mmCIF file with all atom_site columns, C-alpha atoms in Angstrom:
data_model
loop_
_atom_site.group_PDB
_atom_site.id
_atom_site.type_symbol
_atom_site.label_atom_id
_atom_site.label_alt_id
_atom_site.label_comp_id
_atom_site.label_asym_id
_atom_site.label_entity_id
_atom_site.label_seq_id
_atom_site.pdbx_PDB_ins_code
_atom_site.Cartn_x
_atom_site.Cartn_y
_atom_site.Cartn_z
_atom_site.occupancy
_atom_site.B_iso_or_equiv
_atom_site.pdbx_formal_charge
_atom_site.auth_seq_id
_atom_site.auth_comp_id
_atom_site.auth_asym_id
_atom_site.auth_atom_id
_atom_site.pdbx_PDB_model_num
ATOM 1   C CA . MET V 1 1   ? -0.209  -0.101 -0.106  1.00 65.00 ? 16  MET V CA 1
ATOM 2   C CA . LYS V 1 2   ? 0.715   3.983  -1.162  1.00 72.00 ? 17  LYS V CA 1
ATOM 3   C CA . LYS V 1 3   ? 2.726   5.353  2.007   1.00 70.00 ? 18  LYS V CA 1
ATOM 4   C CA . GLY V 1 4   ? 1.747   8.768  1.229   1.00 81.00 ? 19  GLY V CA 1
ATOM 5   C CA . VAL V 1 5   ? -0.905  11.012 2.356   1.00 89.00 ? 20  VAL V CA 1
ATOM 6   C CA . LEU V 1 6   ? -1.838  10.701 -1.443  1.00 93.00 ? 21  LEU V CA 1
ATOM 7   C CA . LEU V 1 7   ? -4.525  8.256  -2.129  1.00 93.00 ? 22  LEU V CA 1
ATOM 8   C CA . HIS V 1 8   ? -6.277  8.690  -5.223  1.00 96.00 ? 23  HIS V CA 1
ATOM 9   C CA . SER V 1 9   ? -4.420  6.401  -7.226  1.00 95.00 ? 24  SER V CA 1
ATOM 10  C CA . ASP V 1 10  ? -5.770  8.190  -10.999 1.00 97.00 ? 25  ASP V CA 1
ATOM 11  C CA . ILE V 1 11  ? -4.264  12.011 -9.105  1.00 97.00 ? 26  ILE V CA 1
ATOM 12  C CA . SER V 1 12  ? -0.782  10.313 -8.034  1.00 96.00 ? 27  SER V CA 1
ATOM 13  C CA . ALA V 1 13  ? -0.678  9.410  -11.549 1.00 96.00 ? 28  ALA V CA 1
ATOM 14  C CA . VAL V 1 14  ? -1.741  12.864 -13.503 1.00 97.00 ? 29  VAL V CA 1
ATOM 15  C CA . ILE V 1 15  ? 0.983   14.402 -10.788 1.00 97.00 ? 30  ILE V CA 1
ATOM 16  C CA . SER V 1 16  ? 3.886   11.825 -11.210 1.00 95.00 ? 31  SER V CA 1
ATOM 17  C CA . ARG V 1 17  ? 3.764   12.631 -14.611 1.00 97.00 ? 32  ARG V CA 1
ATOM 18  C CA . LEU V 1 18  ? 3.499   16.372 -14.582 1.00 97.00 ? 33  LEU V CA 1
ATOM 19  C CA . GLY V 1 19  ? 6.578   18.068 -16.446 1.00 97.00 ? 34  GLY V CA 1
ATOM 20  C CA . HIS V 1 20  ? 7.716   21.861 -15.490 1.00 97.00 ? 35  HIS V CA 1
ATOM 21  C CA . THR V 1 21  ? 4.248   24.089 -16.072 1.00 96.00 ? 36  THR V CA 1
ATOM 22  C CA . ASP V 1 22  ? 2.098   21.570 -16.716 1.00 98.00 ? 37  ASP V CA 1
ATOM 23  C CA . GLN V 1 23  ? -0.978  22.382 -14.774 1.00 98.00 ? 38  GLN V CA 1
ATOM 24  C CA . ILE V 1 24  ? -3.945  20.477 -13.330 1.00 98.00 ? 39  ILE V CA 1
ATOM 25  C CA . THR V 1 25  ? -7.340  22.345 -11.947 1.00 98.00 ? 40  THR V CA 1
ATOM 26  C CA . ILE V 1 26  ? -9.513  21.938 -9.035  1.00 98.00 ? 41  ILE V CA 1
ATOM 27  C CA . SER V 1 27  ? -12.625 22.592 -9.397  1.00 98.00 ? 42  SER V CA 1
ATOM 28  C CA . ASP V 1 28  ? -16.098 23.167 -7.829  1.00 98.00 ? 43  ASP V CA 1
ATOM 29  C CA . ALA V 1 29  ? -18.546 20.847 -8.965  1.00 98.00 ? 44  ALA V CA 1
ATOM 30  C CA . GLY V 1 30  ? -19.682 23.570 -11.528 1.00 97.00 ? 45  GLY V CA 1
ATOM 31  C CA . LEU V 1 31  ? -16.815 24.122 -13.680 1.00 98.00 ? 46  LEU V CA 1
ATOM 32  C CA . PRO V 1 32  ? -17.613 23.064 -16.760 1.00 97.00 ? 47  PRO V CA 1
ATOM 33  C CA . ILE V 1 33  ? -14.738 20.483 -17.874 1.00 97.00 ? 48  ILE V CA 1
ATOM 34  C CA . PRO V 1 34  ? -13.625 20.129 -21.568 1.00 95.00 ? 49  PRO V CA 1
ATOM 35  C CA . LEU V 1 35  ? -14.733 16.597 -23.725 1.00 94.00 ? 50  LEU V CA 1
ATOM 36  C CA . SER V 1 36  ? -10.458 16.730 -24.082 1.00 93.00 ? 51  SER V CA 1
ATOM 37  C CA . THR V 1 37  ? -9.391  17.007 -20.593 1.00 96.00 ? 52  THR V CA 1
ATOM 38  C CA . GLN V 1 38  ? -9.192  13.886 -18.106 1.00 98.00 ? 53  GLN V CA 1
ATOM 39  C CA . ARG V 1 39  ? -12.360 14.450 -15.374 1.00 98.00 ? 54  ARG V CA 1
ATOM 40  C CA . ILE V 1 40  ? -11.415 13.227 -11.479 1.00 98.00 ? 55  ILE V CA 1
ATOM 41  C CA . ASP V 1 41  ? -14.854 13.477 -10.289 1.00 98.00 ? 56  ASP V CA 1
ATOM 42  C CA . LEU V 1 42  ? -14.498 13.735 -6.216  1.00 98.00 ? 57  LEU V CA 1
ATOM 43  C CA . ALA V 1 43  ? -17.735 15.128 -5.732  1.00 98.00 ? 58  ALA V CA 1
ATOM 44  C CA . LEU V 1 44  ? -20.102 13.028 -3.606  1.00 97.00 ? 59  LEU V CA 1
ATOM 45  C CA . THR V 1 45  ? -22.930 15.730 -2.537  1.00 98.00 ? 60  THR V CA 1
ATOM 46  C CA . GLN V 1 46  ? -22.248 19.474 -1.752  1.00 97.00 ? 61  GLN V CA 1
ATOM 47  C CA . GLY V 1 47  ? -19.559 21.230 0.550   1.00 97.00 ? 62  GLY V CA 1
ATOM 48  C CA . ILE V 1 48  ? -17.751 17.283 -0.097  1.00 98.00 ? 63  ILE V CA 1
ATOM 49  C CA . PRO V 1 49  ? -15.488 16.969 -0.730  1.00 98.00 ? 64  PRO V CA 1
ATOM 50  C CA . ASP V 1 50  ? -14.021 20.984 -0.266  1.00 98.00 ? 65  ASP V CA 1
ATOM 51  C CA . LEU V 1 51  ? -11.716 22.464 -2.819  1.00 98.00 ? 66  LEU V CA 1
ATOM 52  C CA . MET V 1 52  ? -9.354  23.086 -0.173  1.00 98.00 ? 67  MET V CA 1
ATOM 53  C CA . SER V 1 53  ? -9.195  19.627 1.654   1.00 98.00 ? 68  SER V CA 1
ATOM 54  C CA . VAL V 1 54  ? -8.226  18.351 -2.173  1.00 98.00 ? 69  VAL V CA 1
ATOM 55  C CA . PHE V 1 55  ? -5.773  21.307 -2.144  1.00 98.00 ? 70  PHE V CA 1
ATOM 56  C CA . ASP V 1 56  ? -4.083  20.184 1.176   1.00 98.00 ? 71  ASP V CA 1
ATOM 57  C CA . VAL V 1 57  ? -3.436  17.225 -0.399  1.00 97.00 ? 72  VAL V CA 1
ATOM 58  C CA . VAL V 1 58  ? -3.496  17.758 -3.850  1.00 98.00 ? 73  VAL V CA 1
ATOM 59  C CA . VAL V 1 59  ? 0.024   19.903 -2.903  1.00 97.00 ? 74  VAL V CA 1
ATOM 60  C CA . GLN V 1 60  ? 1.952   18.349 -0.527  1.00 95.00 ? 75  GLN V CA 1
ATOM 61  C CA . GLU V 1 61  ? 2.676   15.653 -3.411  1.00 95.00 ? 76  GLU V CA 1
ATOM 62  C CA . MET V 1 62  ? 3.388   18.473 -6.096  1.00 97.00 ? 77  MET V CA 1
ATOM 63  C CA . GLN V 1 63  ? 5.717   20.656 -6.146  1.00 97.00 ? 78  GLN V CA 1
ATOM 64  C CA . VAL V 1 64  ? 4.301   23.731 -7.586  1.00 98.00 ? 79  VAL V CA 1
ATOM 65  C CA . GLU V 1 65  ? 5.231   27.131 -9.389  1.00 98.00 ? 80  GLU V CA 1
ATOM 66  C CA . ALA V 1 66  ? 2.239   29.305 -9.856  1.00 98.00 ? 81  ALA V CA 1
ATOM 67  C CA . ALA V 1 67  ? -1.641  29.017 -9.082  1.00 98.00 ? 82  ALA V CA 1
ATOM 68  C CA . ILE V 1 68  ? -4.508  30.795 -11.454 1.00 98.00 ? 83  ILE V CA 1
ATOM 69  C CA . LEU V 1 69  ? -7.981  32.082 -9.837  1.00 98.00 ? 84  LEU V CA 1
ATOM 70  C CA . ALA V 1 70  ? -10.400 33.866 -10.942 1.00 98.00 ? 85  ALA V CA 1
ATOM 71  C CA . ALA V 1 71  ? -10.042 37.798 -10.488 1.00 98.00 ? 86  ALA V CA 1
ATOM 72  C CA . GLU V 1 72  ? -14.197 37.237 -9.363  1.00 98.00 ? 87  GLU V CA 1
ATOM 73  C CA . MET V 1 73  ? -13.642 35.191 -6.204  1.00 98.00 ? 88  MET V CA 1
ATOM 74  C CA . ILE V 1 74  ? -11.961 38.450 -4.644  1.00 98.00 ? 89  ILE V CA 1
ATOM 75  C CA . ASP V 1 75  ? -14.769 40.040 -4.338  1.00 98.00 ? 90  ASP V CA 1
ATOM 76  C CA . HIS V 1 76  ? -16.823 36.964 -4.331  1.00 98.00 ? 91  HIS V CA 1
ATOM 77  C CA . ASN V 1 77  ? -15.603 34.178 -2.855  1.00 98.00 ? 92  ASN V CA 1
ATOM 78  C CA . PRO V 1 78  ? -13.250 36.348 -0.416  1.00 98.00 ? 93  PRO V CA 1
ATOM 79  C CA . GLN V 1 79  ? -13.275 33.327 2.076   1.00 98.00 ? 94  GLN V CA 1
ATOM 80  C CA . ILE V 1 80  ? -11.568 30.513 0.126   1.00 98.00 ? 95  ILE V CA 1
ATOM 81  C CA . HIS V 1 81  ? -9.206  33.534 -1.531  1.00 98.00 ? 96  HIS V CA 1
ATOM 82  C CA . GLU V 1 82  ? -8.180  34.134 1.922   1.00 98.00 ? 97  GLU V CA 1
ATOM 83  C CA . GLN V 1 83  ? -7.753  30.900 2.490   1.00 98.00 ? 98  GLN V CA 1
ATOM 84  C CA . ILE V 1 84  ? -5.871  30.153 -0.632  1.00 98.00 ? 99  ILE V CA 1
ATOM 85  C CA . ILE V 1 85  ? -3.571  32.822 -0.139  1.00 98.00 ? 100 ILE V CA 1
ATOM 86  C CA . LYS V 1 86  ? -3.115  31.756 3.430   1.00 98.00 ? 101 LYS V CA 1
ATOM 87  C CA . ARG V 1 87  ? -2.107  28.331 2.156   1.00 98.00 ? 102 ARG V CA 1
ATOM 88  C CA . ILE V 1 88  ? -0.333  29.377 -1.063  1.00 98.00 ? 103 ILE V CA 1
ATOM 89  C CA . ALA V 1 89  ? 2.100   31.307 1.549   1.00 98.00 ? 104 ALA V CA 1
ATOM 90  C CA . GLU V 1 90  ? 2.664   28.255 4.129   1.00 98.00 ? 105 GLU V CA 1
ATOM 91  C CA . LEU V 1 91  ? 3.062   26.529 0.714   1.00 98.00 ? 106 LEU V CA 1
ATOM 92  C CA . GLU V 1 92  ? 5.977   28.198 -0.425  1.00 98.00 ? 107 GLU V CA 1
ATOM 93  C CA . THR V 1 93  ? 7.531   28.002 2.902   1.00 97.00 ? 108 THR V CA 1
ATOM 94  C CA . LYS V 1 94  ? 7.665   24.331 2.589   1.00 97.00 ? 109 LYS V CA 1
ATOM 95  C CA . GLN V 1 95  ? 8.982   24.218 -0.557  1.00 96.00 ? 110 GLN V CA 1
ATOM 96  C CA . GLY V 1 96  ? 11.230  27.030 0.032   1.00 96.00 ? 111 GLY V CA 1
ATOM 97  C CA . ASN V 1 97  ? 10.397  29.099 -3.538  1.00 97.00 ? 112 ASN V CA 1
ATOM 98  C CA . ALA V 1 98  ? 7.777   31.708 -3.776  1.00 97.00 ? 113 ALA V CA 1
ATOM 99  C CA . ILE V 1 99  ? 4.911   30.811 -6.082  1.00 98.00 ? 114 ILE V CA 1
ATOM 100 C CA . ALA V 1 100 ? 3.552   33.524 -8.380  1.00 98.00 ? 115 ALA V CA 1
ATOM 101 C CA . ILE V 1 101 ? -0.369  34.114 -8.225  1.00 98.00 ? 116 ILE V CA 1
ATOM 102 C CA . GLU V 1 102 ? -2.055  34.576 -11.445 1.00 98.00 ? 117 GLU V CA 1
ATOM 103 C CA . TYR V 1 103 ? -5.766  36.017 -11.688 1.00 98.00 ? 118 TYR V CA 1
ATOM 104 C CA . VAL V 1 104 ? -8.079  35.958 -14.750 1.00 98.00 ? 119 VAL V CA 1
ATOM 105 C CA . SER V 1 105 ? -11.596 36.615 -15.131 1.00 98.00 ? 120 SER V CA 1
ATOM 106 C CA . HIS V 1 106 ? -13.896 33.201 -14.963 1.00 98.00 ? 121 HIS V CA 1
ATOM 107 C CA . ASN V 1 107 ? -14.242 33.309 -18.504 1.00 98.00 ? 122 ASN V CA 1
ATOM 108 C CA . ILE V 1 108 ? -10.224 32.946 -19.512 1.00 98.00 ? 123 ILE V CA 1
ATOM 109 C CA . LEU V 1 109 ? -10.219 30.427 -16.140 1.00 98.00 ? 124 LEU V CA 1
ATOM 110 C CA . LYS V 1 110 ? -12.237 27.950 -18.056 1.00 97.00 ? 125 LYS V CA 1
ATOM 111 C CA . GLU V 1 111 ? -10.298 28.224 -20.885 1.00 97.00 ? 126 GLU V CA 1
ATOM 112 C CA . LYS V 1 112 ? -7.270  27.440 -19.397 1.00 97.00 ? 127 LYS V CA 1
ATOM 113 C CA . THR V 1 113 ? -8.264  24.813 -17.900 1.00 97.00 ? 128 THR V CA 1
ATOM 114 C CA . GLU V 1 114 ? -8.139  23.174 -21.581 1.00 96.00 ? 129 GLU V CA 1
ATOM 115 C CA . LYS V 1 115 ? -4.592  22.739 -21.299 1.00 96.00 ? 130 LYS V CA 1
ATOM 116 C CA . SER V 1 116 ? -4.907  21.018 -17.764 1.00 98.00 ? 131 SER V CA 1
ATOM 117 C CA . LYS V 1 117 ? -3.901  17.234 -17.957 1.00 98.00 ? 132 LYS V CA 1
ATOM 118 C CA . ALA V 1 118 ? -6.125  16.289 -15.418 1.00 98.00 ? 133 ALA V CA 1
ATOM 119 C CA . ILE V 1 119 ? -9.354  18.353 -13.544 1.00 98.00 ? 134 ILE V CA 1
ATOM 120 C CA . ILE V 1 120 ? -10.389 17.113 -10.485 1.00 98.00 ? 135 ILE V CA 1
ATOM 121 C CA . ARG V 1 121 ? -13.694 18.227 -9.529  1.00 98.00 ? 136 ARG V CA 1
ATOM 122 C CA . THR V 1 122 ? -14.993 18.705 -5.535  1.00 98.00 ? 137 THR V CA 1
ATOM 123 C CA . GLY V 1 123 ? -17.737 18.772 -4.487  1.00 98.00 ? 138 GLY V CA 1
ATOM 124 C CA . GLU V 1 124 ? -16.739 22.662 -3.848  1.00 98.00 ? 139 GLU V CA 1
ATOM 125 C CA . CYS V 1 125 ? -20.170 24.933 -4.185  1.00 98.00 ? 140 CYS V CA 1
ATOM 126 C CA . SER V 1 126 ? -19.007 28.502 -3.660  1.00 98.00 ? 141 SER V CA 1
ATOM 127 C CA . PRO V 1 127 ? -18.588 31.176 -6.192  1.00 97.00 ? 142 PRO V CA 1
ATOM 128 C CA . TYR V 1 128 ? -15.551 30.465 -8.120  1.00 98.00 ? 143 TYR V CA 1
ATOM 129 C CA . ALA V 1 129 ? -14.160 28.356 -6.337  1.00 98.00 ? 144 ALA V CA 1
ATOM 130 C CA . ASN V 1 130 ? -11.502 26.864 -8.641  1.00 98.00 ? 145 ASN V CA 1
ATOM 131 C CA . ILE V 1 131 ? -7.554  27.293 -8.777  1.00 98.00 ? 146 ILE V CA 1
ATOM 132 C CA . LEU V 1 132 ? -5.009  25.839 -11.722 1.00 98.00 ? 147 LEU V CA 1
ATOM 133 C CA . LEU V 1 133 ? -2.050  24.971 -10.487 1.00 98.00 ? 148 LEU V CA 1
ATOM 134 C CA . CYS V 1 134 ? 1.501   24.659 -12.121 1.00 98.00 ? 149 CYS V CA 1
ATOM 135 C CA . SER V 1 135 ? 3.743   22.033 -11.927 1.00 98.00 ? 150 SER V CA 1
ATOM 136 C CA . GLY V 1 136 ? 7.652   23.433 -10.957 1.00 96.00 ? 151 GLY V CA 1
ATOM 137 C CA . ILE V 1 137 ? 10.353  21.759 -10.545 1.00 94.00 ? 152 ILE V CA 1
ATOM 138 C CA . THR V 1 138 ? 12.308  20.827 -6.991  1.00 91.00 ? 153 THR V CA 1
ATOM 139 C CA . PHE V 1 139 ? 15.840  20.668 -8.172  1.00 88.00 ? 154 PHE V CA 1
#
């Protein structure tokens, strides 16, 4: 049995295949997922699992260089935005690197998901609760 925190085989496989600057998306329950992008559906019911729980596990396995958020999150979902910013600051300390945060419109964010290696769909049901994580390198 795998010893690490991340036990989900599909998520683990996607992370293991990421190269520098490749992206994965952790999404709320409502984000449209392009047909060409791998869907990893974790949503069980509203709020389960929540976005931040999935984020916390994913970043324990993934080296993060940058994050992309919808600018609308700042005004329409300040609680999740604040949690993401706090967690990214903690991750910077843990990883020993700066993590760039880019804000784009929600429509642009949806377009960018087409380049994600996978979209991990959560049960999060709050507005604009999506994050694209860009893979970094560990050396």
